[in-house]
Each structure stands twice: as C-alpha cells, then as structure tokens.
C-alpha cells in the first residue's frame, strides 16, 4: 500500500480519528519527559504517570537528581520494573546533562543516544515532542501496525524507523507515530485487532486477509 496517495490517505484517516496526537506520558518539561520515557521501558505509560508526580515532587530540578544517589530515586520508581538499572540511568543521565550539556537536554540524536539508558526511541520522542524536529518513535504499536499495513517488513525498530522516514512527510511523522499508539490500543490491538470495523481496512493487506477468513 506504499503509494504516496495511500500514505496521504492513511495519514488523513488517522488524523480524523485522533485529532489530538499527544504523547500519553505526562511531563512538564524536556527533562521530565526524558525521565518518564526512560521509566516507560517494559512498563505501561499509565503506570509511569502514576509514579512520576511523587518522583518529580521529591526531585523537582535537574540539580536534585544530580545530587541524588540511585538508591534515593529507587523507591519512587519500584513499580515500573527494572528499578535498579532505571534509577542508575536516571541519575547518570542527569549528571551528564549537567556536566556535558550545561544543564539542557540536548537536541540532537547523537547527543541524546550518548546519555545513559537512552536509545533511539526515547531520543526520537524528545526530538519530536520537545524540539519539533522530524521524529519517528518506533514503539511496539508502531512496529506491529506498520507491518500489518505493509509499510515495512521487519520487527527491527531501527529498520522500521528508516522505512517510515522514507514514506512519511517529515512534518507528519511524529504525530503519525503518536496516533499509531492510540490506534494500537483502541483498534489494531496485538491479539484481537478489530479489522472488520477498522477505518484503515481498505489500505491494509493483513486486515483484508484476516477479515476474508472470517
Ligand atoms: Fe489493524 Fe486490522 Fe485495521 Fe489492518 S485492518 S490496521 S490489521 S485493525
């Protein structure tokens, strides 16, 4: 389905269904979004949103995190899983932001992925949502739905990112990925996609096959 016309149609359909393409992680600034995204690995955004208000109340500034030890952060994030690694990464990334980047969350892919615990997914989220740069956040929903729609044929997040960057207009890519997350929770779920009532069915090879079997 990868014609320019079909991609434009797909973007329009998702836009119509989800006019507000916002990230479901709650944050007040770049640093909070970075930390919330680190916490969201192997955890739901809903759980992260439960945990972060108390975390950010206890550590309200970059300096508060810089001066903390990972053991100080750990009790606040325990329910997010992988709390030992995550608490170490959060303190280490804050120290690096202070020492290397003058206290500002960096705005390039290279600098972001050099931060402890930060991969391309997190870096793309910061670049898109904070700095308004063209970004492609390849989370589990994005990877699954892009494959079903025939936009790519790979589960590798980096390859999915490259495939989507090739076909999406740069100014649409960040919001497109946010919309795929909403769509993946709502319609194109992992186990029981609602293909027969899906607005994208006409564009979806996987869905047509699945619907035809019923
Ligand atoms: Fe997902 Fe089915 Fe819609 Fe395709 S038709 S996008 S598989 S819900």
PDB file of C-alpha atoms and ligand atoms in Angstrom:
ATOM      1  CA  UNK A   1       0.000   0.000   0.000  1.00  0.00           C
ATOM      2  CA  UNK A   2       3.049   2.274  -0.081  1.00  0.00           C
ATOM      3  CA  UNK A   3       1.959   4.717  -2.786  1.00  0.00           C
ATOM      4  CA  UNK A   4       2.166   8.401  -1.967  1.00  0.00           C
ATOM      5  CA  UNK A   5      -1.598   8.633  -2.356  1.00  0.00           C
ATOM      6  CA  UNK A   6      -2.250   5.760   0.034  1.00  0.00           C
ATOM      7  CA  UNK A   7       0.171   7.120   2.633  1.00  0.00           C
ATOM      8  CA  UNK A   8      -1.561  10.513   2.439  1.00  0.00           C
ATOM      9  CA  UNK A   9      -4.922   8.777   2.839  1.00  0.00           C
ATOM     10  CA  UNK A  10      -3.645   6.816   5.810  1.00  0.00           C
ATOM     11  CA  UNK A  11      -2.338   9.969   7.483  1.00  0.00           C
ATOM     12  CA  UNK A  12      -5.667  11.715   6.876  1.00  0.00           C
ATOM     13  CA  UNK A  13      -7.720   8.824   8.276  1.00  0.00           C
ATOM     14  CA  UNK A  14      -5.661   8.662  11.450  1.00  0.00           C
ATOM     15  CA  UNK A  15      -5.791  12.444  11.819  1.00  0.00           C
ATOM     16  CA  UNK A  16      -9.561  12.410  11.511  1.00  0.00           C
ATOM     17  CA  UNK A  17      -9.893   9.724  14.162  1.00  0.00           C
ATOM     18  CA  UNK A  18      -7.322  11.183  16.574  1.00  0.00           C
ATOM     19  CA  UNK A  19      -7.155  14.949  16.043  1.00  0.00           C
ATOM     20  CA  UNK A  20      -5.064  15.401  19.200  1.00  0.00           C
ATOM     21  CA  UNK A  21      -1.885  13.449  18.684  1.00  0.00           C
ATOM     22  CA  UNK A  22      -0.303  13.812  22.055  1.00  0.00           C
ATOM     23  CA  UNK A  23       2.140  11.686  23.938  1.00  0.00           C
ATOM     24  CA  UNK A  24       0.423   9.780  26.727  1.00  0.00           C
ATOM     25  CA  UNK A  25       3.319  10.315  29.153  1.00  0.00           C
ATOM     26  CA  UNK A  26       2.676  13.295  31.411  1.00  0.00           C
ATOM     27  CA  UNK A  27       5.529  15.760  31.846  1.00  0.00           C
ATOM     28  CA  UNK A  28       6.190  19.461  32.391  1.00  0.00           C
ATOM     29  CA  UNK A  29       9.469  19.881  30.530  1.00  0.00           C
ATOM     30  CA  UNK A  30      12.163  18.133  28.486  1.00  0.00           C
ATOM     31  CA  UNK A  31      13.889  16.591  31.485  1.00  0.00           C
ATOM     32  CA  UNK A  32      10.682  15.161  32.913  1.00  0.00           C
ATOM     33  CA  UNK A  33       9.734  13.707  29.522  1.00  0.00           C
ATOM     34  CA  UNK A  34      13.169  12.154  29.197  1.00  0.00           C
ATOM     35  CA  UNK A  35      12.915  10.551  32.630  1.00  0.00           C
ATOM     36  CA  UNK A  36       9.316   9.420  32.082  1.00  0.00           C
ATOM     37  CA  UNK A  37      10.311   7.827  28.786  1.00  0.00           C
ATOM     38  CA  UNK A  38      13.201   6.001  30.421  1.00  0.00           C
ATOM     39  CA  UNK A  39      10.759   4.673  33.015  1.00  0.00           C
ATOM     40  CA  UNK A  40       8.315   3.534  30.333  1.00  0.00           C
ATOM     41  CA  UNK A  41      10.641   0.805  29.009  1.00  0.00           C
ATOM     42  CA  UNK A  42       8.988  -2.547  29.784  1.00  0.00           C
ATOM     43  CA  UNK A  43       6.232  -0.655  31.597  1.00  0.00           C
ATOM     44  CA  UNK A  44       2.940   0.998  30.648  1.00  0.00           C
ATOM     45  CA  UNK A  45       2.596   4.747  30.218  1.00  0.00           C
ATOM     46  CA  UNK A  46      -0.331   4.622  32.662  1.00  0.00           C
ATOM     47  CA  UNK A  47       1.893   3.142  35.382  1.00  0.00           C
ATOM     48  CA  UNK A  48       4.607   5.730  34.689  1.00  0.00           C
ATOM     49  CA  UNK A  49       2.025   8.508  35.042  1.00  0.00           C
ATOM     50  CA  UNK A  50       1.071   7.139  38.468  1.00  0.00           C
ATOM     51  CA  UNK A  51       4.681   7.160  39.626  1.00  0.00           C
ATOM     52  CA  UNK A  52       6.083  10.411  38.240  1.00  0.00           C
ATOM     53  CA  UNK A  53       4.140  13.016  40.276  1.00  0.00           C
ATOM     54  CA  UNK A  54       5.748  11.836  43.535  1.00  0.00           C
ATOM     55  CA  UNK A  55       9.130  11.369  41.840  1.00  0.00           C
ATOM     56  CA  UNK A  56       9.144  14.894  40.403  1.00  0.00           C
ATOM     57  CA  UNK A  57       7.882  16.351  43.680  1.00  0.00           C
ATOM     58  CA  UNK A  58      10.809  14.742  45.502  1.00  0.00           C
ATOM     59  CA  UNK A  59      13.313  15.732  42.781  1.00  0.00           C
ATOM     60  CA  UNK A  60      11.934  18.955  41.312  1.00  0.00           C
ATOM     61  CA  UNK A  61      15.065  20.086  39.432  1.00  0.00           C
ATOM     62  CA  UNK A  62      17.960  18.708  37.441  1.00  0.00           C
ATOM     63  CA  UNK A  63      20.249  19.504  40.384  1.00  0.00           C
ATOM     64  CA  UNK A  64      18.076  17.482  42.736  1.00  0.00           C
ATOM     65  CA  UNK A  65      18.645  14.419  40.548  1.00  0.00           C
ATOM     66  CA  UNK A  66      22.337  15.248  40.106  1.00  0.00           C
ATOM     67  CA  UNK A  67      22.874  15.347  43.853  1.00  0.00           C
ATOM     68  CA  UNK A  68      20.864  12.168  44.480  1.00  0.00           C
ATOM     69  CA  UNK A  69      22.112   8.617  44.633  1.00  0.00           C
ATOM     70  CA  UNK A  70      20.310   5.913  42.644  1.00  0.00           C
ATOM     71  CA  UNK A  71      19.109   4.426  45.976  1.00  0.00           C
ATOM     72  CA  UNK A  72      17.303   7.707  46.693  1.00  0.00           C
ATOM     73  CA  UNK A  73      15.395   7.515  43.408  1.00  0.00           C
ATOM     74  CA  UNK A  74      14.694   3.794  43.501  1.00  0.00           C
ATOM     75  CA  UNK A  75      11.778   3.732  45.999  1.00  0.00           C
ATOM     76  CA  UNK A  76       9.771   6.114  43.808  1.00  0.00           C
ATOM     77  CA  UNK A  77      10.081   4.012  40.661  1.00  0.00           C
ATOM     78  CA  UNK A  78       9.954   0.492  42.075  1.00  0.00           C
ATOM     79  CA  UNK A  79       6.616  -0.368  40.472  1.00  0.00           C
ATOM     80  CA  UNK A  80       7.922   0.452  36.960  1.00  0.00           C
ATOM     81  CA  UNK A  81      10.165  -2.622  36.881  1.00  0.00           C
ATOM     82  CA  UNK A  82      13.910  -2.828  36.219  1.00  0.00           C
ATOM     83  CA  UNK A  83      14.232  -0.262  39.004  1.00  0.00           C
ATOM     84  CA  UNK A  84      17.924  -0.843  39.709  1.00  0.00           C
ATOM     85  CA  UNK A  85      19.001  -0.077  36.152  1.00  0.00           C
ATOM     86  CA  UNK A  86      16.463   2.684  35.695  1.00  0.00           C
ATOM     87  CA  UNK A  87      17.439   4.525  38.891  1.00  0.00           C
ATOM     88  CA  UNK A  88      21.136   4.331  37.948  1.00  0.00           C
ATOM     89  CA  UNK A  89      20.404   5.565  34.410  1.00  0.00           C
ATOM     90  CA  UNK A  90      18.271   8.474  35.613  1.00  0.00           C
ATOM     91  CA  UNK A  91      20.937   9.794  37.988  1.00  0.00           C
ATOM     92  CA  UNK A  92      23.735   9.204  35.468  1.00  0.00           C
ATOM     93  CA  UNK A  93      21.856  10.883  32.604  1.00  0.00           C
ATOM     94  CA  UNK A  94      21.107  13.930  34.780  1.00  0.00           C
ATOM     95  CA  UNK A  95      24.773  14.228  35.758  1.00  0.00           C
ATOM     96  CA  UNK A  96      25.805  14.026  32.103  1.00  0.00           C
ATOM     97  CA  UNK A  97      23.224  16.631  31.075  1.00  0.00           C
ATOM     98  CA  UNK A  98      24.628  18.958  33.728  1.00  0.00           C
ATOM     99  CA  UNK A  99      28.317  18.294  33.114  1.00  0.00           C
ATOM    100  CA  UNK A 100      28.374  17.906  29.341  1.00  0.00           C
ATOM    101  CA  UNK A 101      25.383  19.887  28.092  1.00  0.00           C
ATOM    102  CA  UNK A 102      25.242  22.770  30.566  1.00  0.00           C
ATOM    103  CA  UNK A 103      22.015  21.587  32.156  1.00  0.00           C
ATOM    104  CA  UNK A 104      19.966  21.483  28.940  1.00  0.00           C
ATOM    105  CA  UNK A 105      18.536  18.294  27.489  1.00  0.00           C
ATOM    106  CA  UNK A 106      20.393  18.016  24.155  1.00  0.00           C
ATOM    107  CA  UNK A 107      18.588  18.392  20.849  1.00  0.00           C
ATOM    108  CA  UNK A 108      20.485  16.053  18.526  1.00  0.00           C
ATOM    109  CA  UNK A 109      20.140  12.317  18.038  1.00  0.00           C
ATOM    110  CA  UNK A 110      23.872  11.761  18.573  1.00  0.00           C
ATOM    111  CA  UNK A 111      23.939  13.592  21.910  1.00  0.00           C
ATOM    112  CA  UNK A 112      20.715  12.058  23.173  1.00  0.00           C
ATOM    113  CA  UNK A 113      21.692   8.460  22.481  1.00  0.00           C
ATOM    114  CA  UNK A 114      25.008   9.101  24.252  1.00  0.00           C
ATOM    115  CA  UNK A 115      23.055   9.613  27.507  1.00  0.00           C
ATOM    116  CA  UNK A 116      22.930   6.547  29.782  1.00  0.00           C
ATOM    117  CA  UNK A 117      19.865   4.407  29.093  1.00  0.00           C
ATOM    118  CA  UNK A 118      18.665   6.486  26.139  1.00  0.00           C
ATOM    119  CA  UNK A 119      18.022   4.719  22.833  1.00  0.00           C
ATOM    120  CA  UNK A 120      16.664   5.935  19.515  1.00  0.00           C
ATOM    121  CA  UNK A 121      13.041   5.550  20.613  1.00  0.00           C
ATOM    122  CA  UNK A 122      13.479   7.921  23.550  1.00  0.00           C
ATOM    123  CA  UNK A 123      15.699  10.245  21.539  1.00  0.00           C
ATOM    124  CA  UNK A 124      13.106  10.459  18.762  1.00  0.00           C
ATOM    125  CA  UNK A 125      10.390  11.281  21.276  1.00  0.00           C
ATOM    126  CA  UNK A 126      12.428  14.163  22.707  1.00  0.00           C
ATOM    127  CA  UNK A 127      13.407  15.445  19.254  1.00  0.00           C
ATOM    128  CA  UNK A 128       9.802  15.390  18.070  1.00  0.00           C
ATOM    129  CA  UNK A 129       7.830  16.457  21.116  1.00  0.00           C
ATOM    130  CA  UNK A 130      10.266  18.898  22.708  1.00  0.00           C
ATOM    131  CA  UNK A 131      12.235  20.299  19.795  1.00  0.00           C
ATOM    132  CA  UNK A 132       9.705  19.911  16.969  1.00  0.00           C
ATOM    133  CA  UNK A 133      12.125  18.004  14.753  1.00  0.00           C
ATOM    134  CA  UNK A 134      11.001  15.244  12.366  1.00  0.00           C
ATOM    135  CA  UNK A 135      10.920  12.120  14.503  1.00  0.00           C
ATOM    136  CA  UNK A 136       9.783   8.520  14.207  1.00  0.00           C
ATOM    137  CA  UNK A 137       9.128   6.770  17.503  1.00  0.00           C
ATOM    138  CA  UNK A 138       9.035   3.050  16.846  1.00  0.00           C
ATOM    139  CA  UNK A 139       7.333   1.521  19.847  1.00  0.00           C
ATOM    140  CA  UNK A 140       5.576  -1.842  19.865  1.00  0.00           C
ATOM    141  CA  UNK A 141       2.320  -0.426  18.404  1.00  0.00           C
ATOM    142  CA  UNK A 142       4.133   1.370  15.605  1.00  0.00           C
ATOM    143  CA  UNK A 143       6.107  -1.733  14.656  1.00  0.00           C
ATOM    144  CA  UNK A 144       3.096  -4.058  14.713  1.00  0.00           C
ATOM    145  CA  UNK A 145       0.742  -1.786  12.774  1.00  0.00           C
ATOM    146  CA  UNK A 146       3.338  -0.685  10.216  1.00  0.00           C
ATOM    147  CA  UNK A 147       3.957  -4.340   9.382  1.00  0.00           C
ATOM    148  CA  UNK A 148       0.263  -5.133   9.142  1.00  0.00           C
ATOM    149  CA  UNK A 149      -0.294  -2.159   6.861  1.00  0.00           C
ATOM    150  CA  UNK A 150       2.593  -3.240   4.648  1.00  0.00           C
ATOM    151  CA  UNK A 151       4.647  -0.105   5.365  1.00  0.00           C
ATOM    152  CA  UNK A 152       7.611  -2.296   6.307  1.00  0.00           C
ATOM    153  CA  UNK A 153       8.533  -5.951   6.649  1.00  0.00           C
ATOM    154  CA  UNK A 154      10.689  -6.023   9.729  1.00  0.00           C
ATOM    155  CA  UNK A 155      10.388  -6.061  13.502  1.00  0.00           C
ATOM    156  CA  UNK A 156      13.717  -4.270  13.903  1.00  0.00           C
ATOM    157  CA  UNK A 157      12.910  -0.837  15.387  1.00  0.00           C
ATOM    158  CA  UNK A 158      15.690   0.961  13.520  1.00  0.00           C
ATOM    159  CA  UNK A 159      14.703  -0.544  10.172  1.00  0.00           C
ATOM    160  CA  UNK A 160      11.060   0.361  10.822  1.00  0.00           C
ATOM    161  CA  UNK A 161      12.189   3.908  11.595  1.00  0.00           C
ATOM    162  CA  UNK A 162      14.103   4.109   8.310  1.00  0.00           C
ATOM    163  CA  UNK A 163      11.184   2.670   6.325  1.00  0.00           C
ATOM    164  CA  UNK A 164       8.754   5.181   7.839  1.00  0.00           C
ATOM    165  CA  UNK A 165      11.141   8.087   7.324  1.00  0.00           C
ATOM    166  CA  UNK A 166      11.203   7.189   3.632  1.00  0.00           C
ATOM    167  CA  UNK A 167       7.453   7.382   3.137  1.00  0.00           C
ATOM    168  CA  UNK A 168       6.162   9.900   5.693  1.00  0.00           C
ATOM    169  CA  UNK A 169       6.363  13.654   5.153  1.00  0.00           C
ATOM    170  CA  UNK A 170       8.810  14.853   7.866  1.00  0.00           C
ATOM    171  CA  UNK A 171       6.293  17.284   9.322  1.00  0.00           C
ATOM    172  CA  UNK A 172       3.769  14.460   9.829  1.00  0.00           C
ATOM    173  CA  UNK A 173       5.980  11.682  11.156  1.00  0.00           C
ATOM    174  CA  UNK A 174       5.983  12.500  14.871  1.00  0.00           C
ATOM    175  CA  UNK A 175       2.221  12.871  15.191  1.00  0.00           C
ATOM    176  CA  UNK A 176       1.672   9.866  12.936  1.00  0.00           C
ATOM    177  CA  UNK A 177       3.544   7.717  15.465  1.00  0.00           C
ATOM    178  CA  UNK A 178       1.565   9.144  18.395  1.00  0.00           C
ATOM    179  CA  UNK A 179      -1.624   8.307  16.529  1.00  0.00           C
ATOM    180  CA  UNK A 180      -0.471   4.745  15.890  1.00  0.00           C
ATOM    181  CA  UNK A 181      -0.108   4.266  19.653  1.00  0.00           C
ATOM    182  CA  UNK A 182      -3.697   5.410  20.231  1.00  0.00           C
ATOM    183  CA  UNK A 183      -4.899   3.296  17.300  1.00  0.00           C
ATOM    184  CA  UNK A 184      -2.971   0.270  18.563  1.00  0.00           C
ATOM    185  CA  UNK A 185      -4.627   0.464  21.970  1.00  0.00           C
ATOM    186  CA  UNK A 186      -8.034   1.139  20.541  1.00  0.00           C
ATOM    187  CA  UNK A 187      -8.477  -0.811  17.262  1.00  0.00           C
ATOM    188  CA  UNK A 188      -5.378  -2.583  15.939  1.00  0.00           C
ATOM    189  CA  UNK A 189      -4.547  -4.374  19.154  1.00  0.00           C
ATOM    190  CA  UNK A 190      -1.891  -7.074  19.265  1.00  0.00           C
ATOM    191  CA  UNK A 191      -4.162 -10.034  19.959  1.00  0.00           C
ATOM    192  CA  UNK A 192      -7.600  -9.105  18.658  1.00  0.00           C
ATOM    193  CA  UNK A 193      -7.476  -6.363  16.022  1.00  0.00           C
ATOM    194  CA  UNK A 194     -10.943  -5.117  15.083  1.00  0.00           C
ATOM    195  CA  UNK A 195     -10.359  -5.404  11.339  1.00  0.00           C
ATOM    196  CA  UNK A 196     -13.997  -5.540  10.255  1.00  0.00           C
ATOM    197  CA  UNK A 197     -14.707  -2.176  11.880  1.00  0.00           C
ATOM    198  CA  UNK A 198     -11.320  -0.612  11.114  1.00  0.00           C
ATOM    199  CA  UNK A 199     -11.262   2.645   9.133  1.00  0.00           C
ATOM    200  CA  UNK A 200      -7.960   1.553   7.547  1.00  0.00           C
ATOM    201  CA  UNK A 201      -9.202  -1.807   6.271  1.00  0.00           C
ATOM    202  CA  UNK A 202      -9.211  -0.749   2.608  1.00  0.00           C
ATOM    203  CA  UNK A 203      -5.496   0.064   2.925  1.00  0.00           C
ATOM    204  CA  UNK A 204      -4.448  -2.946   4.946  1.00  0.00           C
ATOM    205  CA  UNK A 205      -3.269  -6.205   3.349  1.00  0.00           C
ATOM    206  CA  UNK A 206      -3.112  -8.012   6.702  1.00  0.00           C
ATOM    207  CA  UNK A 207      -6.591  -6.859   7.703  1.00  0.00           C
ATOM    208  CA  UNK A 208      -8.141  -7.822   4.367  1.00  0.00           C
ATOM    209  CA  UNK A 209      -6.694 -11.285   4.684  1.00  0.00           C
ATOM    210  CA  UNK A 210      -7.864 -11.638   8.281  1.00  0.00           C
ATOM    211  CA  UNK A 211     -11.337 -10.271   7.506  1.00  0.00           C
ATOM    212  CA  UNK A 212     -11.630 -12.593   4.459  1.00  0.00           C
ATOM    213  CA  UNK A 213     -11.011 -15.643   6.608  1.00  0.00           C
ATOM    214  CA  UNK A 214     -13.991 -14.895   8.865  1.00  0.00           C
TER     215      UNK A 214
HETATM  216 FE1  LIG B   1      -5.050  -3.319  12.083  1.00  0.00          FE
HETATM  217 FE2  LIG B   1      -6.956  -4.837  11.034  1.00  0.00          FE
HETATM  218 FE3  LIG B   1      -7.052  -2.198  10.778  1.00  0.00          FE
HETATM  219 FE4  LIG B   1      -5.241  -3.597   9.464  1.00  0.00          FE
HETATM  220  S1  LIG B   1      -7.464  -3.689   9.178  1.00  0.00           S
HETATM  221  S2  LIG B   1      -4.888  -1.691  10.565  1.00  0.00           S
HETATM  222  S3  LIG B   1      -4.759  -5.221  10.932  1.00  0.00           S
HETATM  223  S4  LIG B   1      -7.225  -3.364  12.683  1.00  0.00           S
END
